PDB file of C-alpha atoms in Angstrom:
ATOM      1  CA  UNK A   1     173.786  72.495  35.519  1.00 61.00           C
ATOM      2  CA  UNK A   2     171.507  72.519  38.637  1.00 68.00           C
ATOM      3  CA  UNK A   3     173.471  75.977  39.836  1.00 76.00           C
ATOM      4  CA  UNK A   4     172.930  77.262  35.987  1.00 83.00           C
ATOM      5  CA  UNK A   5     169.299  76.776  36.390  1.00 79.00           C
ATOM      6  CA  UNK A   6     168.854  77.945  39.945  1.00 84.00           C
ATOM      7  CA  UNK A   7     170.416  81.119  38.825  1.00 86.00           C
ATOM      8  CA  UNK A   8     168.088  80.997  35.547  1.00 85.00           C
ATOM      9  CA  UNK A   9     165.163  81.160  38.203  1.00 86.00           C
ATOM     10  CA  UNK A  10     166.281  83.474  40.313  1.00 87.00           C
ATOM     11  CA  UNK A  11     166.450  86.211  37.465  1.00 87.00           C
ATOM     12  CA  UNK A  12     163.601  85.328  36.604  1.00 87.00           C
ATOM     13  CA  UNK A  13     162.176  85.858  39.961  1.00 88.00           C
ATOM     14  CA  UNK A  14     163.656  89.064  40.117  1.00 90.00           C
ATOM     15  CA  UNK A  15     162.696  90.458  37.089  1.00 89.00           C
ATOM     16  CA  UNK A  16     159.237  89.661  37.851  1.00 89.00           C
ATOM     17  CA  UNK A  17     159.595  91.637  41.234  1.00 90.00           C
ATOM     18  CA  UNK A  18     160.508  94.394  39.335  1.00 91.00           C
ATOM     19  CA  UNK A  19     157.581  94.277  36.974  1.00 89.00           C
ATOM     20  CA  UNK A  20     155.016  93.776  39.989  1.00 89.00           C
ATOM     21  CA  UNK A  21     156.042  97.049  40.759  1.00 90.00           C
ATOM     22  CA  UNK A  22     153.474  97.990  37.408  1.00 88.00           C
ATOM     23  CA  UNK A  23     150.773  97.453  39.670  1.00 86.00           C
ATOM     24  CA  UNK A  24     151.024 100.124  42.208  1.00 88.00           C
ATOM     25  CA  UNK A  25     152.531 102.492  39.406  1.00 88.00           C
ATOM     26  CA  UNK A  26     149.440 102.250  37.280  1.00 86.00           C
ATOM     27  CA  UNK A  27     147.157 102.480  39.761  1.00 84.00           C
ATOM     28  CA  UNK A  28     148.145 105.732  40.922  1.00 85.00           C
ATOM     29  CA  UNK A  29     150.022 107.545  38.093  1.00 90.00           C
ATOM     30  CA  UNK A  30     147.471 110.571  37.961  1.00 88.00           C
ATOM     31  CA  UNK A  31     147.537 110.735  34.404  1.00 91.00           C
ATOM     32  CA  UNK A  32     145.256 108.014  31.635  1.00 91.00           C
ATOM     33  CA  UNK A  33     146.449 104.685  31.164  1.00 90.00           C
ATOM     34  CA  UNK A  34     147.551 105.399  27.406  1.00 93.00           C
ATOM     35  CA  UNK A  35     149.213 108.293  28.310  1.00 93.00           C
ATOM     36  CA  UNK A  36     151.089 106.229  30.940  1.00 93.00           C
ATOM     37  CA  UNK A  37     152.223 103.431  28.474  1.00 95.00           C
ATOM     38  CA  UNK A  38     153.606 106.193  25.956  1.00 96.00           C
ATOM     39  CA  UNK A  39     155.808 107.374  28.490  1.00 94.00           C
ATOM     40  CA  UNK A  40     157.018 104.098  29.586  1.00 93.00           C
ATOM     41  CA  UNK A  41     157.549 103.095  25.696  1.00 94.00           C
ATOM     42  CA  UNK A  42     158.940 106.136  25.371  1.00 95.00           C
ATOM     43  CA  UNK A  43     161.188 106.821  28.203  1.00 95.00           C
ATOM     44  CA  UNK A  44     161.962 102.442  28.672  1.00 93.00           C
ATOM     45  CA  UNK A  45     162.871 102.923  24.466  1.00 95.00           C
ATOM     46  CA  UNK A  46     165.818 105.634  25.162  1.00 95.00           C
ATOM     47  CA  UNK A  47     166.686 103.956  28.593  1.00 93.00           C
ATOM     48  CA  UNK A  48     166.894 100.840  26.536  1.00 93.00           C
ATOM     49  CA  UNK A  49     168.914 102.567  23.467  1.00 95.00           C
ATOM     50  CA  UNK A  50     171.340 104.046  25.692  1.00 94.00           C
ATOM     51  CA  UNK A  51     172.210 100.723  27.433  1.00 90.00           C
ATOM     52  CA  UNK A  52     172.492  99.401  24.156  1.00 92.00           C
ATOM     53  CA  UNK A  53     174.925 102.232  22.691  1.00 93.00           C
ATOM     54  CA  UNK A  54     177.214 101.099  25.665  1.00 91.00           C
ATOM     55  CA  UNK A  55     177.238  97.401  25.074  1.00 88.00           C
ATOM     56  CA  UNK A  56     177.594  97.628  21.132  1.00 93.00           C
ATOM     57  CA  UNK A  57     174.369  95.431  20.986  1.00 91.00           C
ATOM     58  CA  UNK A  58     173.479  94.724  17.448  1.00 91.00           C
ATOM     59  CA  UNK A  59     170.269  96.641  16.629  1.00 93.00           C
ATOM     60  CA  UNK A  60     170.209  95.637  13.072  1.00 92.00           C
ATOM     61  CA  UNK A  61     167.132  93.458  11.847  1.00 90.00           C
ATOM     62  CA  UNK A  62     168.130  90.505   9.874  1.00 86.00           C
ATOM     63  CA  UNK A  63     165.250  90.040   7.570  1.00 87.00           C
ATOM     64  CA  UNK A  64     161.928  91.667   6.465  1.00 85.00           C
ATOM     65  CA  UNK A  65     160.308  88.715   8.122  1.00 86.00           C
ATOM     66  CA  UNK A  66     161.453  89.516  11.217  1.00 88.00           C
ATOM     67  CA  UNK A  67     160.083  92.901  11.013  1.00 91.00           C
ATOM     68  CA  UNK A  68     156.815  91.672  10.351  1.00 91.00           C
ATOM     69  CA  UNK A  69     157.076  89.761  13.512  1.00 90.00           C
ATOM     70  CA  UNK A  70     158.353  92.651  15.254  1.00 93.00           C
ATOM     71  CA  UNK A  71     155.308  94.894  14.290  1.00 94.00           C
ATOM     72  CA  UNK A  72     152.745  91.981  15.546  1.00 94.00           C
ATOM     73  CA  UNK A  73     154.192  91.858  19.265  1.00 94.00           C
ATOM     74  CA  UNK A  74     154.817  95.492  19.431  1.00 95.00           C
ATOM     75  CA  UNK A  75     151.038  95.862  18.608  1.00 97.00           C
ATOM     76  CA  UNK A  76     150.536  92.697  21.277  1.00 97.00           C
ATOM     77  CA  UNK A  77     152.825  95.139  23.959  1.00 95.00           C
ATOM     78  CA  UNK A  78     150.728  97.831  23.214  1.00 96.00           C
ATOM     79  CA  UNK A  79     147.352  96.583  23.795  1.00 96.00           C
ATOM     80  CA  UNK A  80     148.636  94.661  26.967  1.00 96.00           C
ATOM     81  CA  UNK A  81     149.751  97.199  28.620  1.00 94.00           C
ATOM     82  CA  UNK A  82     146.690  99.777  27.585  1.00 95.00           C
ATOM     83  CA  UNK A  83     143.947  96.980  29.117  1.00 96.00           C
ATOM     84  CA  UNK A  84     145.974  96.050  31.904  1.00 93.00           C
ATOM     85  CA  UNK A  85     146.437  99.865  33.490  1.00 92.00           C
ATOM     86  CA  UNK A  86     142.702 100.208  32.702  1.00 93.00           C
ATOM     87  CA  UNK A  87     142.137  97.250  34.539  1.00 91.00           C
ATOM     88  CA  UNK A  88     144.105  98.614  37.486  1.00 89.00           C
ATOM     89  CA  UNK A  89     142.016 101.762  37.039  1.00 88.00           C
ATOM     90  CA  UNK A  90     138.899 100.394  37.540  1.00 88.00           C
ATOM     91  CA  UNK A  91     139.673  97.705  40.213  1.00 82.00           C
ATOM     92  CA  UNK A  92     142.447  97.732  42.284  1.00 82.00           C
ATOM     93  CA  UNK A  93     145.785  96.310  42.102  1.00 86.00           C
ATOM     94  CA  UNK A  94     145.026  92.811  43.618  1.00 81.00           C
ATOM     95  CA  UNK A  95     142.181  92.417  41.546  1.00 81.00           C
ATOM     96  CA  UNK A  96     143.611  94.113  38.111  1.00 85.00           C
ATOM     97  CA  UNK A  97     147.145  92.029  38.462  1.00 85.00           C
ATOM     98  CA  UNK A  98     145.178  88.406  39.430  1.00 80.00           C
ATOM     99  CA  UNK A  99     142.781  88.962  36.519  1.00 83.00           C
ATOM    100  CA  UNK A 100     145.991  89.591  34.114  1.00 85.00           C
ATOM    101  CA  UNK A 101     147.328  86.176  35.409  1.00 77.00           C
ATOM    102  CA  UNK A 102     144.941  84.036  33.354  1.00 80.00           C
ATOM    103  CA  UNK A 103     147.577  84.304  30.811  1.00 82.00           C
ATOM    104  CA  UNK A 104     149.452  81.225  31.892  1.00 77.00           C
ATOM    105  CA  UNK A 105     146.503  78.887  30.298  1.00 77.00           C
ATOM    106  CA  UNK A 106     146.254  81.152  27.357  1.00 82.00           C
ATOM    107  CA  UNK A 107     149.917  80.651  26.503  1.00 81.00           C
ATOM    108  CA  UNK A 108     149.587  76.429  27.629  1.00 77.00           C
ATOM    109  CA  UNK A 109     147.080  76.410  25.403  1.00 80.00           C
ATOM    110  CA  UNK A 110     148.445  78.258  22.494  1.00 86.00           C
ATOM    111  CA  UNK A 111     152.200  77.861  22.619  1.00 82.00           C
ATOM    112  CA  UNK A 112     151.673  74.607  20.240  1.00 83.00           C
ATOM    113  CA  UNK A 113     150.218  76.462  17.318  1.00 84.00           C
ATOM    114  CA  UNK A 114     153.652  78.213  18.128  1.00 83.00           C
ATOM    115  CA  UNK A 115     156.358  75.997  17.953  1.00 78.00           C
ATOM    116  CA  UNK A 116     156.676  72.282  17.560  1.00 75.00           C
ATOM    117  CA  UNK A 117     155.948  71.829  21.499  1.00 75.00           C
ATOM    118  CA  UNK A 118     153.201  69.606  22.405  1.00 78.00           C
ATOM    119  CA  UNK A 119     150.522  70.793  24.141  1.00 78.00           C
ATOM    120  CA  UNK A 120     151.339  69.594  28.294  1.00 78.00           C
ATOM    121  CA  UNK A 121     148.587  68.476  30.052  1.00 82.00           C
ATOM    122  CA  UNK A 122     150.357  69.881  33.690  1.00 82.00           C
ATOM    123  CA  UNK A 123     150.305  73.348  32.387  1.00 79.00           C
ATOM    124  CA  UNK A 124     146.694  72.865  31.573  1.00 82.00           C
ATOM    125  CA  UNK A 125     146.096  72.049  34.782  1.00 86.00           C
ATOM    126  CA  UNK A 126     148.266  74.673  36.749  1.00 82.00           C
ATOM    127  CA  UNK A 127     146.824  77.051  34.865  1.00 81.00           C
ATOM    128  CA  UNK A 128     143.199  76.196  35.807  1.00 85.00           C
ATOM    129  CA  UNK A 129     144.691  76.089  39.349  1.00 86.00           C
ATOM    130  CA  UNK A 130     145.335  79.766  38.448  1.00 79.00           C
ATOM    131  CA  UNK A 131     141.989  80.420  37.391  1.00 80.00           C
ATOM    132  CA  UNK A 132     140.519  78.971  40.157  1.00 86.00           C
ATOM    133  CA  UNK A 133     142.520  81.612  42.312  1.00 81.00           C
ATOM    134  CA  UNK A 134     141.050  84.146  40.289  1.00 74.00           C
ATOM    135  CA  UNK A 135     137.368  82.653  40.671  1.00 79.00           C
ATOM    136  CA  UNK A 136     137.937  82.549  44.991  1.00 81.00           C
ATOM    137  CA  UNK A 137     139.517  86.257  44.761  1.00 70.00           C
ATOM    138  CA  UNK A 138     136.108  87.880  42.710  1.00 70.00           C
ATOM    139  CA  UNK A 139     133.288  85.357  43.486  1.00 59.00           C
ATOM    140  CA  UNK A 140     130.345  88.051  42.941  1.00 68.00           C
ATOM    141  CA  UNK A 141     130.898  88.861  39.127  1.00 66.00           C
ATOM    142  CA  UNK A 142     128.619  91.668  38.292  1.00 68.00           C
ATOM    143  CA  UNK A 143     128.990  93.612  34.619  1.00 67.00           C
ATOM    144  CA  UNK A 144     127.519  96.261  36.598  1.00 71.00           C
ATOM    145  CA  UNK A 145     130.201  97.258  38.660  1.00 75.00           C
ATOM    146  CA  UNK A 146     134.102  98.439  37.728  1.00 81.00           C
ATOM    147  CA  UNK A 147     135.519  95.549  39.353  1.00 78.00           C
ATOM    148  CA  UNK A 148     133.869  93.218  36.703  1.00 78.00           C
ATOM    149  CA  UNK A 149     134.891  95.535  34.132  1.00 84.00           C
ATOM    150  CA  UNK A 150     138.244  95.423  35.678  1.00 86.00           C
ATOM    151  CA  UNK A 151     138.570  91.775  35.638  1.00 82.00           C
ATOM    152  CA  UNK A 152     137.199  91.909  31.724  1.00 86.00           C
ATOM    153  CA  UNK A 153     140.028  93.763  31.003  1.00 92.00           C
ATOM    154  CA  UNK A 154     142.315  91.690  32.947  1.00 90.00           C
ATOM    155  CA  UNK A 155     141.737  88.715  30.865  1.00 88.00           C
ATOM    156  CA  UNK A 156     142.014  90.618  27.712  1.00 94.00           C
ATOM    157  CA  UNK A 157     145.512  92.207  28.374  1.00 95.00           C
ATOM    158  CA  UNK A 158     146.317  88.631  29.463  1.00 92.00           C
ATOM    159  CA  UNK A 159     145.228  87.408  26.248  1.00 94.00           C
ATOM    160  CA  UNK A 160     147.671  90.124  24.487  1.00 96.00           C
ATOM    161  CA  UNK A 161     150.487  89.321  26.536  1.00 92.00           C
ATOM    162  CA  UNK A 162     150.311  85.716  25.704  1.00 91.00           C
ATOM    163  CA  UNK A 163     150.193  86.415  22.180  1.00 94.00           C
ATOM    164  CA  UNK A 164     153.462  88.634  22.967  1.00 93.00           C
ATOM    165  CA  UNK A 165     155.119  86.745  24.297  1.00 89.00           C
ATOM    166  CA  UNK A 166     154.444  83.459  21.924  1.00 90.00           C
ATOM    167  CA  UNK A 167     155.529  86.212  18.975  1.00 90.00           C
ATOM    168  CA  UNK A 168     158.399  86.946  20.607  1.00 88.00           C
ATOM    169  CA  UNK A 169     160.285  83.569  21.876  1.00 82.00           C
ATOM    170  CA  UNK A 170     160.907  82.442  18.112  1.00 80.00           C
ATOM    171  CA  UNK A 171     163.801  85.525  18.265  1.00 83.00           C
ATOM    172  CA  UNK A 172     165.887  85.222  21.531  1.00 78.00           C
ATOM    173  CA  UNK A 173     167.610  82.494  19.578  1.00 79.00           C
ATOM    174  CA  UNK A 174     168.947  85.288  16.737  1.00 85.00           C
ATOM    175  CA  UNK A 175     168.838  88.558  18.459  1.00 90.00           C
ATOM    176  CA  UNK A 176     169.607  90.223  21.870  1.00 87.00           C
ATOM    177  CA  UNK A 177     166.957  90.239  24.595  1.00 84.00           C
ATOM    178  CA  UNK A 178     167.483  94.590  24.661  1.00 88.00           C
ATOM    179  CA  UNK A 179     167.166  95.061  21.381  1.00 92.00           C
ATOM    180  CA  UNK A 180     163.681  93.029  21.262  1.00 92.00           C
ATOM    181  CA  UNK A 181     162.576  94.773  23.510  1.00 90.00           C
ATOM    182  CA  UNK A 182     163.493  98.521  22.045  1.00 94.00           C
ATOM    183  CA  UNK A 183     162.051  97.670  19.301  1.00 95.00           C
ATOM    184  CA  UNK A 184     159.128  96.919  21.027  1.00 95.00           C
ATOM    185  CA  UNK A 185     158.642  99.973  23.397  1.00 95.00           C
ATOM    186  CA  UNK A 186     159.703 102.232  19.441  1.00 96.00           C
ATOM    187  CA  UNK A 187     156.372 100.236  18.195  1.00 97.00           C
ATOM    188  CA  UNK A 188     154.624 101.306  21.363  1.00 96.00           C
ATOM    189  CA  UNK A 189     155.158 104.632  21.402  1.00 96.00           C
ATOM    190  CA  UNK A 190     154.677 105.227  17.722  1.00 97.00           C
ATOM    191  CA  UNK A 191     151.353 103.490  17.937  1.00 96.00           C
ATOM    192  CA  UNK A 192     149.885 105.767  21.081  1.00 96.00           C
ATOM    193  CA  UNK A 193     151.526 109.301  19.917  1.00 95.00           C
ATOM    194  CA  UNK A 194     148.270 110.545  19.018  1.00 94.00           C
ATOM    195  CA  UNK A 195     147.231 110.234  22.530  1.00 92.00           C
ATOM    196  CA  UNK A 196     149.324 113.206  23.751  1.00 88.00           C
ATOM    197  CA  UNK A 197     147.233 115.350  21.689  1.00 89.00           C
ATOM    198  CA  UNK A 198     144.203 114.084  22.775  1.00 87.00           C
ATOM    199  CA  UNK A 199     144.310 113.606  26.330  1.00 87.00           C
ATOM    200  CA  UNK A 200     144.704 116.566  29.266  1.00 84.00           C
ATOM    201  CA  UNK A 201     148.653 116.070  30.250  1.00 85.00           C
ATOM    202  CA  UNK A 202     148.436 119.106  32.238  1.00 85.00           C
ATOM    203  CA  UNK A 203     149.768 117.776  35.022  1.00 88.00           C
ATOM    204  CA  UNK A 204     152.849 116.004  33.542  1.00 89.00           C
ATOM    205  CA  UNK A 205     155.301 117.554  35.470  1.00 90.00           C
ATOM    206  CA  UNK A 206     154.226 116.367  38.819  1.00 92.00           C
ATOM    207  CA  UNK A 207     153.784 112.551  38.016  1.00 93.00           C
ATOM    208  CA  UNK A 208     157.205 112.783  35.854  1.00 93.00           C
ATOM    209  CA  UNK A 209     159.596 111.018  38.775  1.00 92.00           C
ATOM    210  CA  UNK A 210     157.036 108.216  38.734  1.00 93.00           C
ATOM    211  CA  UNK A 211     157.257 107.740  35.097  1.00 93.00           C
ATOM    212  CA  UNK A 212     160.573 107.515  34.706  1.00 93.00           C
ATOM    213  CA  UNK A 213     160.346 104.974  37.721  1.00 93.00           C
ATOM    214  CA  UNK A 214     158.326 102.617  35.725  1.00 92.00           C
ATOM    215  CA  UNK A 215     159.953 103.286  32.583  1.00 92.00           C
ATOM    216  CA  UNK A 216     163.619 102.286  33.707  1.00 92.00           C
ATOM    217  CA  UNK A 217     162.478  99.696  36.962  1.00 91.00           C
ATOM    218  CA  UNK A 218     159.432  98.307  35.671  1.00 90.00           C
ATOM    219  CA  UNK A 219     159.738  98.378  31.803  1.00 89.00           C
ATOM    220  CA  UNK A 220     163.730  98.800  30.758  1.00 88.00           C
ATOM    221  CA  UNK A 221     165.263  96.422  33.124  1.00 90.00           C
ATOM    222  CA  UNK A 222     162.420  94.383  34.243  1.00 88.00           C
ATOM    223  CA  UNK A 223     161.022  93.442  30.574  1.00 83.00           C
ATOM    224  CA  UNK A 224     164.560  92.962  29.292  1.00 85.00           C
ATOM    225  CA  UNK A 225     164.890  90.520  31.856  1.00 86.00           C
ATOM    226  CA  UNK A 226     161.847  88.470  30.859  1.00 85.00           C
ATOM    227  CA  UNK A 227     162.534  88.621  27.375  1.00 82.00           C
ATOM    228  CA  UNK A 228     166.067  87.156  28.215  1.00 82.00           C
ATOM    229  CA  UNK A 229     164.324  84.172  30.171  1.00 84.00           C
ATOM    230  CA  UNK A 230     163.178  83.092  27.365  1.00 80.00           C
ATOM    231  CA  UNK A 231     166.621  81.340  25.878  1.00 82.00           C
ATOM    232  CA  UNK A 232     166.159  78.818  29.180  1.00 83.00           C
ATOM    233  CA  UNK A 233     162.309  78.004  29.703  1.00 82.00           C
ATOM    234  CA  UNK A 234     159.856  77.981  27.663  1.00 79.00           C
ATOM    235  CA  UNK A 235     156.898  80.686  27.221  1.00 74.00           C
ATOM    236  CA  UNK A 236     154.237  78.857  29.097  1.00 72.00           C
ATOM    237  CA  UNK A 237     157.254  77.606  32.045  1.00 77.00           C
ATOM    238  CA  UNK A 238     158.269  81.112  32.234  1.00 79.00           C
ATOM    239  CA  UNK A 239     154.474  82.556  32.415  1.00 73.00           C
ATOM    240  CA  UNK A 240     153.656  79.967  35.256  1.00 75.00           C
ATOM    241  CA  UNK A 241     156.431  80.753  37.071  1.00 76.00           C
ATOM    242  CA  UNK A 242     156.450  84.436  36.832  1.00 76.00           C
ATOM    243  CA  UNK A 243     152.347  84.475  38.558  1.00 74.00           C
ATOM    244  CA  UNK A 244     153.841  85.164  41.424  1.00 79.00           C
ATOM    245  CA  UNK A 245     154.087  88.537  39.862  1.00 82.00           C
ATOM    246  CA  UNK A 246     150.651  89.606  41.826  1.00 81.00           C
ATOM    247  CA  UNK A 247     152.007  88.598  45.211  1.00 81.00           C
ATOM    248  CA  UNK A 248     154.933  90.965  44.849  1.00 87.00           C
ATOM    249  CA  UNK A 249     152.738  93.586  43.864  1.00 87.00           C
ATOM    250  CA  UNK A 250     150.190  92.826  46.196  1.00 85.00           C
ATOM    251  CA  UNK A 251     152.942  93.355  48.790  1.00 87.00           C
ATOM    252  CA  UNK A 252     153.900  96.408  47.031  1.00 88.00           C
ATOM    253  CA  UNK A 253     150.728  97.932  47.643  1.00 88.00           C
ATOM    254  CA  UNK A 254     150.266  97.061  50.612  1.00 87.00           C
ATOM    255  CA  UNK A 255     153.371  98.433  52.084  1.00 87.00           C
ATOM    256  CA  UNK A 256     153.109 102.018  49.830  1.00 84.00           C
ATOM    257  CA  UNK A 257     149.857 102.248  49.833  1.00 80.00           C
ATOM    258  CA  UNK A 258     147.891 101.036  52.376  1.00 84.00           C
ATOM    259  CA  UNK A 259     145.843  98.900  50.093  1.00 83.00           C
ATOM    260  CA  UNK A 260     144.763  95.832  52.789  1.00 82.00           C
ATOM    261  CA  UNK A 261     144.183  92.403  50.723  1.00 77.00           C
ATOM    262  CA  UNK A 262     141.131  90.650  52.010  1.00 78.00           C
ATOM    263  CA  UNK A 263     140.572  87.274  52.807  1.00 83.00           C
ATOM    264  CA  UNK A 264     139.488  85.821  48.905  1.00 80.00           C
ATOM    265  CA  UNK A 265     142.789  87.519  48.043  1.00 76.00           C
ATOM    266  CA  UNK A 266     144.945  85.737  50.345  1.00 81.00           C
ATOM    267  CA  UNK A 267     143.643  82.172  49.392  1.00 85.00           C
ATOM    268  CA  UNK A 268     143.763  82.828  45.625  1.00 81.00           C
ATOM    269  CA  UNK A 269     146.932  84.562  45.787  1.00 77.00           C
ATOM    270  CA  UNK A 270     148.175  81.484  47.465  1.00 83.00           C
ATOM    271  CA  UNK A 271     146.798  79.158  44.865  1.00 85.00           C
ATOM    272  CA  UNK A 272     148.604  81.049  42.223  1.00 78.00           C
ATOM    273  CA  UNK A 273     151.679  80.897  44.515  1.00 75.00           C
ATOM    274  CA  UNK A 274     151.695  77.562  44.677  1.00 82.00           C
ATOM    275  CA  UNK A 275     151.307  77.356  40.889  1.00 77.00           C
ATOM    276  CA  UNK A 276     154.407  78.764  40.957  1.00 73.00           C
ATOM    277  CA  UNK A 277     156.525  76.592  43.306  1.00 74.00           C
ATOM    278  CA  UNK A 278     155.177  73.382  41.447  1.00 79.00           C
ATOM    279  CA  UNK A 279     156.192  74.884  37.773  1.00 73.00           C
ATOM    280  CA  UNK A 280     159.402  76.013  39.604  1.00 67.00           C
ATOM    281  CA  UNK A 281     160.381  72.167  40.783  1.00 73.00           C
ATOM    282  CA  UNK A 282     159.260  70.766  37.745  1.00 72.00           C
ATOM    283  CA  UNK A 283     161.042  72.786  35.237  1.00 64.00           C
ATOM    284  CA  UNK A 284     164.303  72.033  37.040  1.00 60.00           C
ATOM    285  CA  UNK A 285     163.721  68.196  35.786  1.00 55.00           C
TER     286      UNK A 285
END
């Protein structure tokens, strides 16, 4: 049992290494963030489909329910990923990742209108650790500058991941973690196709390597692994331990692209780090 779980974490750990690397990715993919997140749907959806094809995963949906449910966190996927890359856009990718991470309290606070789980007062509190991180990283909040904007959107893609996520753990139970997620990225790029003939994609050809980068790293085999986590911890375990998402990709940055955290970002990074070693121990008992 404990080497079960300890391997549980691990993959989860790792797949949220390779979705830090998001950050960097939509920061400097020279193209607009909903152009960015068709691609990945896109290009993560055949990745995704082809993996499937070669394990004979079941893609059929087993009730008109479930497609229902399928729709919502597609639409949820969508509208994360959109704010988020804005967010990233506007800021940088310390502030634009930290921001997302409220969504550990959004999904302690909400997972009980999702399931039968009662709401647990040490989430509540981890997560306001995690907000407090947040506070010490941006502690001059101005609506007049990007950064605030940034943050704004932060929060809000945090608030549709939650929602995603919460949507999605009531099917890892009945269906494969892969085809959840193809589904999802099909939803996502249907919803955002109009954006290719609205936005300047002139310059596809050049950003193309790191598009298929974030579409088979970040999105196909990262996601997939996320979505999988869900069969051994619950939504709001698995958020809380996966904020040390921002640390990787503040890492990330810093090593590709120069991007030098300052001080406010080391000592809220570390509270959200620590967030994640306490969730980490406790979810073992």
């Amino acid at each position: 049992m404990e080497n079960s779980h300890i391997k549980n974490l691990a993959l989860l750990l790792l797949a949220t290494l390779f979705i830090s690397t998001s950050g960097v990715l939509g920061k400097y993919i020279a193209l607009p963030a909903e152009v960015i997140i068709w691609f990945r749907g896109s290009f993560g959806a055949l990745f995704i489909y082809l993996f499937c094809r070669f394990k004979k995963v079941d893609l059929k949906i087993k009730s008109k329910k479930d497609i229902s449910s399928f729709l919502v966190s597609g639409f949820f996927l969508a509208a994360h990923w959109v704010s988020y890359f804005y967010a990233l856009k506007l800021s940088n990718v310390a502030l634009g990742m930290l921001s997302m991470y409220t969504f550990p309290v959004m999904t302690a606070l909400l997972e009980p209108f999702f399931s039968k789980q009662k709401l647990n007062g040490i989430h509540v509190l981890l997560g306001i650790l995690v907000l407090i991180g947040v506070y010490i990283l941006v502690p001059n909040f101005s609506l007049e500058n990007d950064e605030a904007k940034g943050i704004l959107l932060g929060v809000f893609s945090a608030l549709c991941y939650a929602l995603r996520n919460l949507t999605t753990k009531k099917h890892v139970k009945n269906y494969n973690g892969s085809m959840i997620m193809l589904y999802q990225l099909i939803i996502v790029a249907t919803l955002l196709l109009p954006v290719l003939f609205l936005s300047d994609v002139s310059n596809i050809q050049s950003q193309l390597p790191l598009l298929v980068l974030i579409a088979l790293l970040t999105t196909a085999i990262g996601h997939t692994m996320i979505v999988n986590s869900l069969q051994h911890f619950s939504v709001a375990t698995a958020s809380i331990i996966s904020s040390v998402q921002p640390i990787f990709g503040i890492i990330i940055a810093f090593l590709f692209v120069n991007e030098i955290p300052s001080v406010n970002t080391y000592i809220g990074g570390s509270l959200i780090l620590l967030t994640v070693v306490i969730e980490s121990i406790r979810s073992k008992k």
